[in-house]
């Protein structure tokens, strides 16, 4: 298995100055919600202000910015712009998938134990509608999700619905291996990339998912209620779950909109959410994706892997806290496990001291980013003894 821990790329210098985070706040919780970069906030303010003067919003504005952002996201995952649709939530992207995947009752839908609900409920619903069996692969004792998943994929598998790393503790899934297994049995691969895309390289040419849904408000440093759905070219003839005017061919011609069209815009655009030309949020996403492109994902990963590895080692040495071994963990993502479970009030106790982490499942997630400083980490280790005493 290729190590997910380092990309071998050069480290990035700290970027705290680009974020509006007070010096005494240690925000180690990108997995919950990233802070918006200052440049993105400014872009959003400009975007929102345009709606105060709608006469300056032209028909071209419904298309140009969307295509720029579509292209930015496509570049991030090595896709073509045609393969990307706008989906405001992962649940929305998964709804497009479950509306189009056909299953019979002898087939299975395979996911991970404790997978995020937006990649569970849609598949449970499909299982209920079709009689297919829903299987959650148990958490493997050795942390090797890839092997556990591969052993559950067989000729009965209709769908594999997984992330690139587990949202509770960063446990890594080798999606290239899973993609190969899916193709060998004809299963659909559906990925939730919300906790990885933007920090962990994702290459659709190598993984070849059928669908990849990504919410933008975490590792894409983007707005809430905004995200993307990659749809493989082989699936771009499917039926969208809603029918909006802009997704139809020729919608650039506002005067001709009543000439109703059977044809859609090219590629995955038929799956775009209605009112996707979001004048307030589109510029925010644009500015944030540009920052990520400038930094590059391999350099983000290398920098965050160095940071999480140091935190994991110190948490082990000073507090005996466990974590997924480095070679089985996505480098940007850390979940710390306490013997006897995470104390219930731990996040609140830490937050009272301006240290922000979250608890998901049995793990305390510590997810720094480029805004994180050495002082933030010192602060975590300074307040932890009082909080766990
Ligand atoms: C793995 C994962 N997927 C998706 C989401 C968000 O889902 P949705 O966009 O459907 O609200 C989260 C939020 O915490 C998440 O952790």
XYZ file of C-alpha atoms and ligand atoms in Angstrom:
405
model
C 0.000 0.000 0.000
C 1.310 3.470 -0.823
C 1.847 5.451 2.336
C -0.840 8.094 2.802
C 1.242 9.817 5.444
C 3.632 11.889 3.372
C 3.658 13.097 -0.163
C 7.389 13.838 -0.139
C 6.612 17.405 -1.195
C 8.279 20.475 0.302
C 6.683 21.821 3.478
C 4.731 25.074 3.381
C 5.403 27.956 5.756
C 2.660 28.911 8.231
C -0.307 30.785 6.728
C -1.931 32.111 9.911
C -1.814 35.676 8.599
C -4.316 34.736 5.883
C -6.961 33.832 8.479
C -8.854 35.873 11.041
C -7.919 33.792 14.099
C -6.958 35.509 17.373
C -3.525 34.556 18.737
C -5.004 32.889 21.800
C -7.350 30.602 19.844
C -6.037 27.147 18.980
C -8.458 25.985 16.299
C -7.531 22.340 15.691
C -10.817 21.400 14.090
C -10.762 21.672 10.299
C -12.706 18.396 10.171
C -15.606 20.249 11.808
C -15.505 23.403 9.685
C -12.592 25.385 8.287
C -12.326 29.108 8.912
C -12.772 31.081 5.683
C -9.552 32.730 4.497
C -9.718 36.536 4.663
C -9.495 36.776 0.891
C -12.552 34.508 0.564
C -14.545 36.574 3.074
C -13.750 39.700 1.058
C -14.757 38.005 -2.187
C -18.022 36.875 -0.584
C -18.778 40.375 0.684
C -18.303 41.734 -2.826
C -20.487 38.966 -4.238
C -23.274 39.577 -1.735
C -23.149 43.340 -2.308
C -23.803 42.869 -6.025
C -27.294 41.641 -5.199
C -27.998 45.056 -3.672
C -27.678 46.415 -7.205
C -29.102 43.683 -9.430
C -28.885 45.802 -12.565
C -25.133 45.103 -12.557
C -25.712 41.319 -12.647
C -25.771 40.288 -16.311
C -26.822 37.024 -17.958
C -23.112 36.214 -18.425
C -22.696 36.326 -14.649
C -24.924 33.264 -14.377
C -22.329 31.251 -16.299
C -18.785 32.649 -16.200
C -17.963 32.387 -12.490
C -19.591 28.958 -12.222
C -17.416 27.648 -15.037
C -14.260 29.040 -13.423
C -15.069 27.316 -10.138
C -16.108 24.123 -11.891
C -12.717 24.106 -13.603
C -10.850 24.786 -10.355
C -12.486 21.808 -8.668
C -11.935 19.616 -11.741
C -8.221 20.503 -11.697
C -8.007 19.489 -8.053
C -9.164 15.925 -8.789
C -7.613 15.576 -12.271
C -11.011 15.601 -13.962
C -12.414 17.581 -16.899
C -14.737 20.507 -16.100
C -17.469 18.603 -17.951
C -17.353 15.914 -15.252
C -18.235 18.244 -12.374
C -21.659 19.337 -11.105
C -22.604 21.655 -8.241
C -24.191 19.898 -5.269
C -24.867 21.920 -2.104
C -24.453 18.951 0.256
C -23.098 15.427 0.171
C -26.629 14.148 0.770
C -27.677 15.938 -2.441
C -24.845 14.319 -4.429
C -25.681 10.909 -3.022
C -29.337 11.454 -3.923
C -28.239 11.873 -7.576
C -26.357 8.580 -7.298
C -29.072 6.567 -5.552
C -31.669 7.813 -8.037
C -29.667 6.233 -10.830
C -28.024 3.098 -9.461
C -30.100 0.001 -10.140
C -29.826 -2.945 -7.778
C -31.592 -6.263 -7.297
C -32.313 -7.974 -4.009
C -29.464 -10.468 -4.284
C -26.929 -7.628 -4.354
C -25.140 -5.835 -1.552
C -24.221 -2.252 -0.707
C -20.896 -2.134 1.156
C -19.750 0.671 3.416
C -17.679 1.136 6.603
C -18.866 0.856 10.168
C -19.532 4.338 11.565
C -19.461 5.955 8.116
C -20.816 9.537 7.969
C -24.662 9.519 7.812
C -24.906 11.426 4.497
C -23.193 8.429 2.873
C -25.308 5.920 4.813
C -28.970 6.975 4.847
C -29.281 7.301 1.041
C -27.931 3.764 0.649
C -30.077 2.355 3.460
C -33.049 3.859 1.654
C -31.976 2.281 -1.640
C -31.502 -1.054 0.147
C -35.010 -0.759 1.549
C -36.484 0.098 -1.854
C -34.709 -2.702 -3.719
C -34.304 -5.409 -1.092
C -30.516 -5.266 -1.508
C -28.467 -6.017 1.605
C -26.711 -3.134 3.378
C -23.335 -4.184 4.823
C -21.200 -2.036 7.156
C -17.707 -3.550 7.312
C -16.671 -3.712 11.016
C -13.748 -1.571 12.178
C -10.664 -3.798 11.723
C -8.565 -4.410 14.835
C -5.333 -3.707 12.931
C -6.611 -0.441 11.395
C -6.395 -1.850 7.851
C -9.701 -0.666 6.352
C -8.530 -1.438 2.824
C -8.018 -5.154 3.494
C -11.287 -5.342 5.456
C -13.177 -3.667 2.624
C -11.585 -5.774 -0.109
C -12.590 -8.961 1.689
C -16.233 -7.770 1.670
C -16.304 -7.043 -2.084
C -17.433 -9.971 -4.215
C -19.626 -10.783 -7.190
C -22.749 -9.906 -5.179
C -21.502 -6.368 -4.538
C -23.576 -3.747 -6.331
C -22.271 -0.592 -4.646
C -19.281 0.386 -2.529
C -19.967 3.678 -0.708
C -16.869 4.885 1.139
C -14.687 7.861 2.057
C -10.940 8.263 1.403
C -10.348 8.343 5.159
C -12.616 7.563 8.085
C -14.194 10.732 9.451
C -13.719 9.714 13.101
C -9.984 9.017 13.137
C -8.428 9.411 9.684
C -8.152 5.667 8.985
C -7.018 5.546 5.339
C -8.718 3.621 2.552
C -6.658 2.820 -0.534
C -9.244 3.834 -3.123
C -7.132 2.729 -6.058
C -7.242 -0.837 -4.736
C -10.948 -0.531 -3.927
C -11.629 0.933 -7.383
C -9.869 -2.018 -9.023
C -11.922 -4.450 -6.937
C -15.151 -2.652 -7.855
C -14.388 -2.766 -11.549
C -13.478 -6.469 -11.389
C -16.981 -7.323 -10.062
C -18.933 -4.568 -11.844
C -19.772 -2.657 -8.632
C -20.478 1.084 -8.511
C -17.912 3.097 -6.521
C -19.356 6.074 -4.716
C -16.991 8.241 -2.659
C -17.585 10.916 -0.048
C -14.465 13.080 -0.321
C -15.537 15.738 2.184
C -12.906 14.857 4.781
C -10.065 14.469 2.299
C -10.277 16.342 -1.018
C -8.176 19.484 -0.664
C -5.727 17.830 1.738
C -5.202 14.353 0.310
C -4.487 13.923 -3.414
C -7.452 12.492 -5.320
C -7.006 11.451 -8.937
C -10.147 10.344 -10.758
C -8.014 8.843 -13.523
C -6.431 6.430 -11.032
C -9.375 5.761 -8.707
C -12.126 5.959 -11.324
C -15.135 6.445 -9.023
C -18.609 6.520 -10.490
C -19.506 9.447 -8.213
C -17.493 11.614 -5.840
C -19.339 14.080 -3.575
C -17.435 16.801 -1.700
C -18.826 19.455 0.642
C -16.710 22.601 0.443
C -16.772 23.859 4.036
C -13.974 21.723 5.460
C -10.778 20.889 3.532
C -11.748 23.025 0.529
C -11.815 26.010 2.944
C -15.031 27.060 1.243
C -18.564 28.093 2.139
C -21.293 26.042 3.808
C -24.224 24.885 1.605
C -21.839 24.551 -1.318
C -20.068 21.581 -2.863
C -19.400 19.397 -5.850
C -20.363 16.110 -7.448
C -17.975 14.437 -9.860
C -19.844 12.117 -12.205
C -17.862 9.665 -14.326
C -18.343 10.212 -18.083
C -20.001 6.786 -18.370
C -22.820 8.042 -16.073
C -23.425 11.472 -17.548
C -26.486 10.354 -19.532
C -28.423 9.592 -16.329
C -31.492 11.423 -14.978
C -30.949 14.335 -12.621
C -33.153 14.471 -9.512
C -34.422 17.961 -10.378
C -35.010 19.867 -13.592
C -33.851 23.457 -13.674
C -33.767 25.893 -16.565
C -30.037 26.574 -16.501
C -29.081 22.920 -16.971
C -30.803 22.816 -20.381
C -29.059 23.466 -23.666
C -29.037 27.098 -24.766
C -30.007 28.504 -21.354
C -27.544 31.359 -22.011
C -30.271 32.831 -24.244
C -32.648 34.286 -21.644
C -35.107 35.521 -24.242
C -35.382 31.991 -25.649
C -35.979 30.104 -22.392
C -39.571 29.348 -23.341
C -38.300 27.362 -26.297
C -38.208 24.332 -24.008
C -35.292 22.044 -24.634
C -35.054 18.275 -24.318
C -31.267 18.437 -24.394
C -29.086 19.273 -21.419
C -25.940 21.353 -21.124
C -22.795 19.278 -21.664
C -21.465 16.560 -19.396
C -22.357 16.521 -15.708
C -23.973 19.985 -15.828
C -27.401 18.299 -15.975
C -26.837 17.402 -12.297
C -26.178 21.005 -11.203
C -28.392 22.100 -8.310
C -30.990 24.757 -9.165
C -29.725 28.351 -8.744
C -26.179 27.079 -8.850
C -24.942 30.545 -9.997
C -24.748 31.539 -6.348
C -23.574 35.163 -6.506
C -22.599 35.333 -2.822
C -20.953 31.934 -2.336
C -19.416 31.294 -5.774
C -16.717 33.984 -5.307
C -15.914 32.537 -1.867
C -15.373 29.070 -3.308
C -13.324 30.570 -6.138
C -10.946 32.399 -3.781
C -10.513 29.387 -1.495
C -9.895 26.937 -4.338
C -7.342 29.330 -5.802
C -5.429 29.340 -2.514
C -5.398 25.542 -2.432
C -4.188 25.418 -6.038
C -1.397 27.872 -5.212
C -0.268 25.868 -2.181
C -0.834 22.526 -3.986
C -2.364 19.503 -2.288
C 0.889 17.485 -1.991
C 2.503 20.359 -0.089
C -0.577 20.803 2.128
C -0.505 17.080 2.902
C 3.221 17.000 3.653
C 2.872 19.960 6.014
C -0.180 18.629 7.834
C 1.268 15.105 8.064
C 4.330 16.488 9.823
C 2.083 18.357 12.247
C -0.328 15.492 13.052
C 2.523 13.012 13.416
C 4.207 15.223 16.017
C 0.902 15.615 17.914
C 0.239 11.855 17.786
C 3.727 11.042 19.106
C 3.457 13.508 21.966
C -0.110 12.418 22.879
C 1.162 8.843 23.060
C 4.264 9.697 25.104
C 2.663 12.132 27.551
C -0.882 10.754 27.904
C -0.783 7.214 26.510
C -3.379 8.162 23.873
C -3.749 5.807 20.922
C -4.190 6.645 17.249
C -4.303 4.844 13.917
C -0.698 3.904 12.970
C 0.871 6.447 10.583
C 0.984 4.083 7.623
C -2.771 3.415 7.955
C -3.840 7.005 8.574
C -4.436 9.871 6.142
C -1.669 12.334 6.925
C -3.890 15.376 7.456
C -6.244 13.704 9.919
C -5.814 12.501 13.491
C -8.151 10.862 15.980
C -6.839 10.255 19.505
C -8.307 7.448 21.592
C -8.375 7.440 25.376
C -8.255 4.229 27.387
C -11.790 3.951 28.754
C -13.236 6.360 26.168
C -13.125 10.106 25.617
C -14.321 12.035 28.716
C -17.788 13.376 27.805
C -17.072 17.008 28.624
C -13.589 17.126 27.121
C -14.380 19.322 24.070
C -16.251 21.824 26.280
C -13.413 21.895 28.804
C -10.854 22.529 26.078
C -13.043 25.115 24.341
C -13.275 27.040 27.613
C -9.503 27.428 27.289
C -9.763 28.386 23.589
C -8.605 25.003 22.321
C -10.990 23.579 19.736
C -11.185 19.895 18.819
C -14.174 17.582 18.367
C -15.239 14.118 19.448
C -16.656 11.772 16.859
C -17.342 8.136 17.706
C -14.694 7.075 20.246
C -12.001 9.486 19.059
C -11.004 13.054 19.819
C -10.301 14.562 16.396
C -7.338 16.880 16.152
C -7.277 18.366 12.676
C -4.881 21.282 12.237
C -4.291 23.171 8.990
C -1.882 25.750 7.652
C -3.192 28.326 10.150
C -1.942 26.142 13.003
C 1.142 27.364 14.852
C 3.534 25.674 17.287
C 1.944 27.843 19.977
C -1.484 26.293 19.215
C -0.045 22.829 19.780
C 1.652 23.923 23.017
C -1.680 25.270 24.171
C -3.382 21.914 23.487
C -0.808 20.048 25.556
C -0.874 22.668 28.259
C -4.646 22.390 28.835
C -5.043 18.633 28.224
C -3.829 17.496 31.693
C -6.455 19.630 33.459
C -9.178 18.456 31.104
C -8.481 14.715 31.454
C -7.697 14.784 35.215
C -17.466 12.687 5.974
C -18.473 13.790 5.899
N -19.259 13.862 4.825
C -20.192 14.818 4.696
C -20.375 15.769 5.673
C -21.440 16.813 5.471
O -22.566 16.210 4.884
P -23.690 17.085 4.198
O -23.007 17.905 3.151
O -24.640 16.083 3.602
O -24.316 17.926 5.261
C -19.558 15.734 6.820
C -19.751 16.702 7.905
O -19.255 16.552 9.001
C -18.588 14.708 6.928
O -17.789 14.620 8.002
